[in-house]
Amino acid sequence: KQEVTQIPAALSVPEGENLVLNCSFTDSAIYNLQWFRQDPGKGLTSLLLIQSSQREQTSGRLNASLDKSSGRSTLYIAASQPGDSATYLCAVTGGIQGAQKLVFGQGTRLTINP
Amino acid sequence: DAEITQSPRHKITETGRQVTLACHQTWNHNNMFWYRQDLGHGLRLIHYSYGVQDTNKGEVSDGYSVSRSNTEDLPLTLESAASSQTSVYFCASSGQGAGANNEQFFGPGTRLTVL
């Protein structure tokens, strides 16, 4: 059974810092990996999706990497801003039989201090 | 713009009542999903559908049912609501087939309280 772990559970940094959020998964036979952002009381916003054949994806100040063989992904946020404060969730879809279904980590609650 | 909507956004009901949560998407996606989010458990899959007339059980399907009569809608029914089903419910959809990358898009959620 696929399990997804995100460390740390919470992170607080001053504005302007570059930071890395970590995600690990137990079964390397994934179809893709998706990073989401969730603001309090809101839905999930898709940030980046990495296909299993890809190594990284970039969107603005965000860069996500994927090392499928070691079961790891990182989300790099450059020049953090207070507006980046949110919970960040990592999720993977399983192998062929589990394609499409997302398995989520517990999330990292990020606070950017002005 | 294409979107995914859920209704109601908030619902309070009593134990034993039947409740239906609506999900409607205008992406023309084949795949639709229902998740619940709880403190300490994160997001868990309830039911999912890969197309019209197709439904499948997820990780926490007991006490829930879905039906898919068209591409746009996947209503979630709680047959007899229980306090353990107090949660925030999210609907999601994704495309499939040539050219689709299976990125999932989520609705705004429904907060359900069962008293």
PDB file of C-alpha atoms in Angstrom:
ATOM      1  CA  LYS A   1       0.000   0.000   0.000  1.00  0.00           C
ATOM      2  CA  GLN A   2       1.377   3.368  -1.039  1.00  0.00           C
ATOM      3  CA  GLU A   3       2.250   5.725   1.810  1.00  0.00           C
ATOM      4  CA  VAL A   4       3.271   9.360   1.417  1.00  0.00           C
ATOM      5  CA  THR A   5       5.191  11.255   4.086  1.00  0.00           C
ATOM      6  CA  GLN A   6       5.900  14.968   4.257  1.00  0.00           C
ATOM      7  CA  ILE A   7       8.558  16.426   6.493  1.00  0.00           C
ATOM      8  CA  PRO A   8       8.499  18.785   8.277  1.00  0.00           C
ATOM      9  CA  ALA A   9       4.875  19.003   9.404  1.00  0.00           C
ATOM     10  CA  ALA A  10       5.289  22.741   9.959  1.00  0.00           C
ATOM     11  CA  LEU A  11       7.860  25.294   8.900  1.00  0.00           C
ATOM     12  CA  SER A  12       8.253  28.976   9.761  1.00  0.00           C
ATOM     13  CA  VAL A  13      10.788  31.155   7.937  1.00  0.00           C
ATOM     14  CA  PRO A  14      11.404  34.878   7.430  1.00  0.00           C
ATOM     15  CA  GLU A  15      10.348  36.535   4.214  1.00  0.00           C
ATOM     16  CA  GLY A  16      12.829  36.360   1.375  1.00  0.00           C
ATOM     17  CA  GLU A  17      14.345  32.992   2.223  1.00  0.00           C
ATOM     18  CA  ASN A  18      14.563  30.117  -0.227  1.00  0.00           C
ATOM     19  CA  LEU A  19      13.097  26.923   1.196  1.00  0.00           C
ATOM     20  CA  VAL A  20      12.577  23.258   0.412  1.00  0.00           C
ATOM     21  CA  LEU A  21       9.625  21.056   1.284  1.00  0.00           C
ATOM     22  CA  ASN A  22      10.112  17.307   1.246  1.00  0.00           C
ATOM     23  CA  CYS A  23       7.883  14.452   0.171  1.00  0.00           C
ATOM     24  CA  SER A  24       8.660  10.730   0.208  1.00  0.00           C
ATOM     25  CA  PHE A  25       6.642   7.741  -0.996  1.00  0.00           C
ATOM     26  CA  THR A  26       7.058   4.038  -0.362  1.00  0.00           C
ATOM     27  CA  ASP A  27       6.154   2.532  -3.767  1.00  0.00           C
ATOM     28  CA  SER A  28       8.271   3.865  -6.626  1.00  0.00           C
ATOM     29  CA  ALA A  29       5.816   2.571  -9.251  1.00  0.00           C
ATOM     30  CA  ILE A  30       3.994   5.885  -9.513  1.00  0.00           C
ATOM     31  CA  TYR A  31       2.200   7.356 -12.511  1.00  0.00           C
ATOM     32  CA  ASN A  32       2.752  10.980 -11.541  1.00  0.00           C
ATOM     33  CA  LEU A  33       3.251  13.280  -8.540  1.00  0.00           C
ATOM     34  CA  GLN A  34       1.298  16.434  -7.865  1.00  0.00           C
ATOM     35  CA  TRP A  35       1.956  19.329  -5.470  1.00  0.00           C
ATOM     36  CA  PHE A  36      -0.986  21.323  -4.125  1.00  0.00           C
ATOM     37  CA  ARG A  37      -1.482  24.390  -2.016  1.00  0.00           C
ATOM     38  CA  GLN A  38      -4.359  24.680   0.471  1.00  0.00           C
ATOM     39  CA  ASP A  39      -5.284  27.909   2.225  1.00  0.00           C
ATOM     40  CA  PRO A  40      -7.246  27.660   5.506  1.00  0.00           C
ATOM     41  CA  GLY A  41     -10.877  26.728   4.888  1.00  0.00           C
ATOM     42  CA  LYS A  42     -10.329  26.511   1.142  1.00  0.00           C
ATOM     43  CA  GLY A  43      -9.970  23.880  -1.525  1.00  0.00           C
ATOM     44  CA  LEU A  44      -6.797  22.536  -3.088  1.00  0.00           C
ATOM     45  CA  THR A  45      -4.988  24.457  -5.803  1.00  0.00           C
ATOM     46  CA  SER A  46      -2.761  22.447  -8.110  1.00  0.00           C
ATOM     47  CA  LEU A  47       0.745  23.901  -8.257  1.00  0.00           C
ATOM     48  CA  LEU A  48       2.806  21.443 -10.271  1.00  0.00           C
ATOM     49  CA  LEU A  49       2.439  17.984 -11.752  1.00  0.00           C
ATOM     50  CA  ILE A  50       5.448  15.815 -12.578  1.00  0.00           C
ATOM     51  CA  GLN A  51       4.994  12.801 -14.814  1.00  0.00           C
ATOM     52  CA  SER A  52       6.887   9.662 -13.795  1.00  0.00           C
ATOM     53  CA  SER A  53       9.231  10.090 -16.781  1.00  0.00           C
ATOM     54  CA  GLN A  54      10.150  13.658 -15.799  1.00  0.00           C
ATOM     55  CA  ARG A  55      12.760  14.893 -13.340  1.00  0.00           C
ATOM     56  CA  GLU A  56      11.408  18.347 -12.560  1.00  0.00           C
ATOM     57  CA  GLN A  57       8.832  21.000 -13.316  1.00  0.00           C
ATOM     58  CA  THR A  58       8.975  24.748 -12.815  1.00  0.00           C
ATOM     59  CA  SER A  59       6.319  27.412 -12.420  1.00  0.00           C
ATOM     60  CA  GLY A  60       7.441  30.905 -11.503  1.00  0.00           C
ATOM     61  CA  ARG A  61       9.236  30.783  -8.135  1.00  0.00           C
ATOM     62  CA  LEU A  62       8.344  27.114  -7.672  1.00  0.00           C
ATOM     63  CA  ASN A  63      10.434  24.161  -8.746  1.00  0.00           C
ATOM     64  CA  ALA A  64       9.495  20.562  -8.066  1.00  0.00           C
ATOM     65  CA  SER A  65      11.868  17.655  -8.544  1.00  0.00           C
ATOM     66  CA  LEU A  66      11.210  13.942  -8.654  1.00  0.00           C
ATOM     67  CA  ASP A  67      13.565  11.050  -7.951  1.00  0.00           C
ATOM     68  CA  LYS A  68      11.304   8.080  -8.537  1.00  0.00           C
ATOM     69  CA  SER A  69      13.905   5.407  -7.777  1.00  0.00           C
ATOM     70  CA  SER A  70      14.529   6.768  -4.286  1.00  0.00           C
ATOM     71  CA  GLY A  71      10.870   7.666  -3.697  1.00  0.00           C
ATOM     72  CA  ARG A  72      11.458  11.359  -3.127  1.00  0.00           C
ATOM     73  CA  SER A  73      10.229  14.716  -4.336  1.00  0.00           C
ATOM     74  CA  THR A  74      11.089  18.233  -3.265  1.00  0.00           C
ATOM     75  CA  LEU A  75       9.280  21.530  -3.741  1.00  0.00           C
ATOM     76  CA  TYR A  76      11.650  24.474  -3.858  1.00  0.00           C
ATOM     77  CA  ILE A  77      10.221  27.947  -3.226  1.00  0.00           C
ATOM     78  CA  ALA A  78      12.475  30.840  -4.115  1.00  0.00           C
ATOM     79  CA  ALA A  79      12.370  34.264  -2.456  1.00  0.00           C
ATOM     80  CA  SER A  80       9.468  33.376  -0.171  1.00  0.00           C
ATOM     81  CA  GLN A  81       6.677  35.897   0.448  1.00  0.00           C
ATOM     82  CA  PRO A  82       4.003  36.182   3.168  1.00  0.00           C
ATOM     83  CA  GLY A  83       1.438  35.235   0.522  1.00  0.00           C
ATOM     84  CA  ASP A  84       3.127  31.834   0.237  1.00  0.00           C
ATOM     85  CA  SER A  85       1.854  30.964   3.712  1.00  0.00           C
ATOM     86  CA  ALA A  86      -0.396  27.907   3.331  1.00  0.00           C
ATOM     87  CA  THR A  87      -0.384  24.145   3.700  1.00  0.00           C
ATOM     88  CA  TYR A  88       1.444  22.338   0.904  1.00  0.00           C
ATOM     89  CA  LEU A  89       0.335  18.833   0.006  1.00  0.00           C
ATOM     90  CA  CYS A  90       2.130  16.217  -2.006  1.00  0.00           C
ATOM     91  CA  ALA A  91       0.184  13.415  -3.700  1.00  0.00           C
ATOM     92  CA  VAL A  92       1.051  10.503  -5.966  1.00  0.00           C
ATOM     93  CA  THR A  93      -0.965   8.324  -8.279  1.00  0.00           C
ATOM     94  CA  GLY A  94      -0.239   4.628  -8.132  1.00  0.00           C
ATOM     95  CA  GLY A  95       1.034   2.192 -10.738  1.00  0.00           C
ATOM     96  CA  ILE A  96      -1.044   1.068 -13.687  1.00  0.00           C
ATOM     97  CA  GLN A  97      -3.808  -0.410 -11.545  1.00  0.00           C
ATOM     98  CA  GLY A  98      -3.852   2.615  -9.293  1.00  0.00           C
ATOM     99  CA  ALA A  99      -3.587   5.170 -12.032  1.00  0.00           C
ATOM    100  CA  GLN A 100      -5.574   8.363 -11.506  1.00  0.00           C
ATOM    101  CA  LYS A 101      -6.170   7.839  -7.766  1.00  0.00           C
ATOM    102  CA  LEU A 102      -4.236  10.234  -5.567  1.00  0.00           C
ATOM    103  CA  VAL A 103      -2.616   9.198  -2.283  1.00  0.00           C
ATOM    104  CA  PHE A 104      -1.852  12.256  -0.157  1.00  0.00           C
ATOM    105  CA  GLY A 105       0.736  13.133   2.423  1.00  0.00           C
ATOM    106  CA  GLN A 106      -0.320  14.921   5.596  1.00  0.00           C
ATOM    107  CA  GLY A 107       1.047  18.236   4.364  1.00  0.00           C
ATOM    108  CA  THR A 108       3.552  20.853   5.490  1.00  0.00           C
ATOM    109  CA  ARG A 109       2.107  23.995   7.070  1.00  0.00           C
ATOM    110  CA  LEU A 110       4.281  26.871   5.890  1.00  0.00           C
ATOM    111  CA  THR A 111       4.382  30.290   7.551  1.00  0.00           C
ATOM    112  CA  ILE A 112       6.352  33.137   6.003  1.00  0.00           C
ATOM    113  CA  ASN A 113       7.024  35.913   8.512  1.00  0.00           C
ATOM    114  CA  PRO A 114       7.229  39.500   7.215  1.00  0.00           C
TER     115      PRO A 114
ATOM    116  CA  ASP B   1     -13.548  29.222 -17.788  1.00  0.00           C
ATOM    117  CA  ALA B   2     -13.935  25.568 -16.923  1.00  0.00           C
ATOM    118  CA  GLU B   3     -14.502  24.867 -13.274  1.00  0.00           C
ATOM    119  CA  ILE B   4     -15.654  22.368 -10.694  1.00  0.00           C
ATOM    120  CA  THR B   5     -18.377  23.369  -8.242  1.00  0.00           C
ATOM    121  CA  GLN B   6     -19.809  21.754  -5.137  1.00  0.00           C
ATOM    122  CA  SER B   7     -23.086  22.321  -3.324  1.00  0.00           C
ATOM    123  CA  PRO B   8     -24.020  22.949  -0.664  1.00  0.00           C
ATOM    124  CA  ARG B   9     -20.871  24.555   0.757  1.00  0.00           C
ATOM    125  CA  HIS B  10     -22.039  23.945   4.311  1.00  0.00           C
ATOM    126  CA  LYS B  11     -24.552  21.396   5.586  1.00  0.00           C
ATOM    127  CA  ILE B  12     -25.774  20.421   9.024  1.00  0.00           C
ATOM    128  CA  THR B  13     -27.831  17.260   9.311  1.00  0.00           C
ATOM    129  CA  GLU B  14     -28.968  14.749  11.895  1.00  0.00           C
ATOM    130  CA  THR B  15     -27.844  11.203  12.463  1.00  0.00           C
ATOM    131  CA  GLY B  16     -29.724   8.734  10.294  1.00  0.00           C
ATOM    132  CA  ARG B  17     -30.759  11.153   7.568  1.00  0.00           C
ATOM    133  CA  GLN B  18     -29.852  10.651   3.916  1.00  0.00           C
ATOM    134  CA  VAL B  19     -27.666  13.411   2.515  1.00  0.00           C
ATOM    135  CA  THR B  20     -26.551  14.082  -1.039  1.00  0.00           C
ATOM    136  CA  LEU B  21     -23.603  16.311  -1.923  1.00  0.00           C
ATOM    137  CA  ALA B  22     -23.445  17.627  -5.456  1.00  0.00           C
ATOM    138  CA  CYS B  23     -20.381  17.934  -7.687  1.00  0.00           C
ATOM    139  CA  HIS B  24     -20.463  19.478 -11.157  1.00  0.00           C
ATOM    140  CA  GLN B  25     -17.540  20.009 -13.513  1.00  0.00           C
ATOM    141  CA  THR B  26     -17.354  21.810 -16.845  1.00  0.00           C
ATOM    142  CA  TRP B  27     -13.903  20.491 -17.825  1.00  0.00           C
ATOM    143  CA  ASN B  28     -15.499  17.628 -19.756  1.00  0.00           C
ATOM    144  CA  HIS B  29     -13.260  15.288 -17.756  1.00  0.00           C
ATOM    145  CA  ASN B  30     -13.915  11.564 -17.751  1.00  0.00           C
ATOM    146  CA  ASN B  31     -12.498  10.986 -14.261  1.00  0.00           C
ATOM    147  CA  MET B  32     -14.186  12.227 -11.099  1.00  0.00           C
ATOM    148  CA  PHE B  33     -13.310  11.608  -7.464  1.00  0.00           C
ATOM    149  CA  TRP B  34     -14.648  12.200  -3.978  1.00  0.00           C
ATOM    150  CA  TYR B  35     -12.293  12.693  -1.009  1.00  0.00           C
ATOM    151  CA  ARG B  36     -12.818  13.505   2.619  1.00  0.00           C
ATOM    152  CA  GLN B  37     -10.380  15.531   4.709  1.00  0.00           C
ATOM    153  CA  ASP B  38     -10.027  15.015   8.433  1.00  0.00           C
ATOM    154  CA  LEU B  39      -7.485  16.191  10.991  1.00  0.00           C
ATOM    155  CA  GLY B  40      -4.982  13.458  11.593  1.00  0.00           C
ATOM    156  CA  HIS B  41      -5.998  11.495   8.490  1.00  0.00           C
ATOM    157  CA  GLY B  42      -5.391  13.940   5.688  1.00  0.00           C
ATOM    158  CA  LEU B  43      -7.289  13.432   2.428  1.00  0.00           C
ATOM    159  CA  ARG B  44      -8.730   9.998   1.742  1.00  0.00           C
ATOM    160  CA  LEU B  45     -10.471   8.664  -1.346  1.00  0.00           C
ATOM    161  CA  ILE B  46     -14.142   7.692  -0.959  1.00  0.00           C
ATOM    162  CA  HIS B  47     -15.358   6.798  -4.479  1.00  0.00           C
ATOM    163  CA  TYR B  48     -14.284   7.474  -8.029  1.00  0.00           C
ATOM    164  CA  SER B  49     -15.536   7.170 -11.572  1.00  0.00           C
ATOM    165  CA  TYR B  50     -13.700   6.814 -14.877  1.00  0.00           C
ATOM    166  CA  GLY B  51     -16.741   7.582 -17.006  1.00  0.00           C
ATOM    167  CA  VAL B  52     -20.529   7.445 -17.351  1.00  0.00           C
ATOM    168  CA  GLN B  53     -22.027   4.420 -15.599  1.00  0.00           C
ATOM    169  CA  ASP B  54     -18.658   3.566 -14.034  1.00  0.00           C
ATOM    170  CA  THR B  55     -18.169   3.784 -10.247  1.00  0.00           C
ATOM    171  CA  ASN B  56     -15.513   2.328  -7.943  1.00  0.00           C
ATOM    172  CA  LYS B  57     -14.902   2.133  -4.224  1.00  0.00           C
ATOM    173  CA  GLY B  58     -12.025   3.962  -2.645  1.00  0.00           C
ATOM    174  CA  GLU B  59     -10.253   3.613   0.672  1.00  0.00           C
ATOM    175  CA  VAL B  60     -13.170   4.742   2.898  1.00  0.00           C
ATOM    176  CA  SER B  61     -16.335   3.886   0.956  1.00  0.00           C
ATOM    177  CA  ASP B  62     -18.496   2.340   3.708  1.00  0.00           C
ATOM    178  CA  GLY B  63     -21.695   4.344   4.193  1.00  0.00           C
ATOM    179  CA  TYR B  64     -21.308   6.256   0.920  1.00  0.00           C
ATOM    180  CA  SER B  65     -22.541   5.737  -2.632  1.00  0.00           C
ATOM    181  CA  VAL B  66     -22.156   7.514  -5.979  1.00  0.00           C
ATOM    182  CA  SER B  67     -23.781   7.325  -9.376  1.00  0.00           C
ATOM    183  CA  ARG B  68     -22.578   8.675 -12.727  1.00  0.00           C
ATOM    184  CA  SER B  69     -25.359   9.315 -15.224  1.00  0.00           C
ATOM    185  CA  ASN B  70     -23.538  11.975 -17.249  1.00  0.00           C
ATOM    186  CA  THR B  71     -20.036  13.333 -17.712  1.00  0.00           C
ATOM    187  CA  GLU B  72     -20.528  16.521 -15.674  1.00  0.00           C
ATOM    188  CA  ASP B  73     -21.924  15.255 -12.362  1.00  0.00           C
ATOM    189  CA  LEU B  74     -20.937  12.824  -9.610  1.00  0.00           C
ATOM    190  CA  PRO B  75     -23.264  13.183  -6.604  1.00  0.00           C
ATOM    191  CA  LEU B  76     -22.150  11.619  -3.306  1.00  0.00           C
ATOM    192  CA  THR B  77     -24.870  10.127  -1.103  1.00  0.00           C
ATOM    193  CA  LEU B  78     -24.591   9.319   2.578  1.00  0.00           C
ATOM    194  CA  GLU B  79     -27.226   6.631   3.010  1.00  0.00           C
ATOM    195  CA  SER B  80     -27.698   7.116   6.760  1.00  0.00           C
ATOM    196  CA  ALA B  81     -25.528   9.886   8.127  1.00  0.00           C
ATOM    197  CA  ALA B  82     -23.340   9.124  11.146  1.00  0.00           C
ATOM    198  CA  SER B  83     -21.338  11.464  13.386  1.00  0.00           C
ATOM    199  CA  SER B  84     -18.162   9.825  12.083  1.00  0.00           C
ATOM    200  CA  GLN B  85     -18.996  11.289   8.668  1.00  0.00           C
ATOM    201  CA  THR B  86     -18.602  14.843   9.914  1.00  0.00           C
ATOM    202  CA  SER B  87     -15.844  16.083   7.630  1.00  0.00           C
ATOM    203  CA  VAL B  88     -14.913  18.316   4.736  1.00  0.00           C
ATOM    204  CA  TYR B  89     -15.684  16.683   1.394  1.00  0.00           C
ATOM    205  CA  PHE B  90     -13.825  17.506  -1.806  1.00  0.00           C
ATOM    206  CA  CYS B  91     -14.720  16.593  -5.346  1.00  0.00           C
ATOM    207  CA  ALA B  92     -12.040  16.446  -8.041  1.00  0.00           C
ATOM    208  CA  SER B  93     -11.777  15.678 -11.733  1.00  0.00           C
ATOM    209  CA  SER B  94      -9.080  14.867 -14.265  1.00  0.00           C
ATOM    210  CA  GLY B  95      -8.810  14.141 -17.955  1.00  0.00           C
ATOM    211  CA  GLN B  96      -7.462  10.987 -19.557  1.00  0.00           C
ATOM    212  CA  GLY B  97      -6.476   9.702 -22.928  1.00  0.00           C
ATOM    213  CA  ALA B  98      -4.162  11.125 -25.567  1.00  0.00           C
ATOM    214  CA  GLY B  99      -2.828  14.535 -24.583  1.00  0.00           C
ATOM    215  CA  ALA B 100      -4.130  14.447 -21.008  1.00  0.00           C
ATOM    216  CA  ASN B 101      -1.681  14.472 -18.119  1.00  0.00           C
ATOM    217  CA  ASN B 102      -4.186  13.376 -15.444  1.00  0.00           C
ATOM    218  CA  GLU B 103      -3.732  16.519 -13.372  1.00  0.00           C
ATOM    219  CA  GLN B 104      -6.515  16.620 -10.801  1.00  0.00           C
ATOM    220  CA  PHE B 105      -8.514  19.788 -10.161  1.00  0.00           C
ATOM    221  CA  PHE B 106     -10.454  20.222  -6.957  1.00  0.00           C
ATOM    222  CA  GLY B 107     -13.714  21.869  -6.021  1.00  0.00           C
ATOM    223  CA  PRO B 108     -14.045  24.294  -3.080  1.00  0.00           C
ATOM    224  CA  GLY B 109     -15.306  21.640  -0.665  1.00  0.00           C
ATOM    225  CA  THR B 110     -18.447  20.954   1.378  1.00  0.00           C
ATOM    226  CA  ARG B 111     -18.279  21.137   5.155  1.00  0.00           C
ATOM    227  CA  LEU B 112     -20.704  18.547   6.548  1.00  0.00           C
ATOM    228  CA  THR B 113     -21.685  18.346  10.207  1.00  0.00           C
ATOM    229  CA  VAL B 114     -23.703  15.382  11.449  1.00  0.00           C
ATOM    230  CA  LEU B 115     -25.330  15.974  14.844  1.00  0.00           C
TER     231      LEU B 115
END
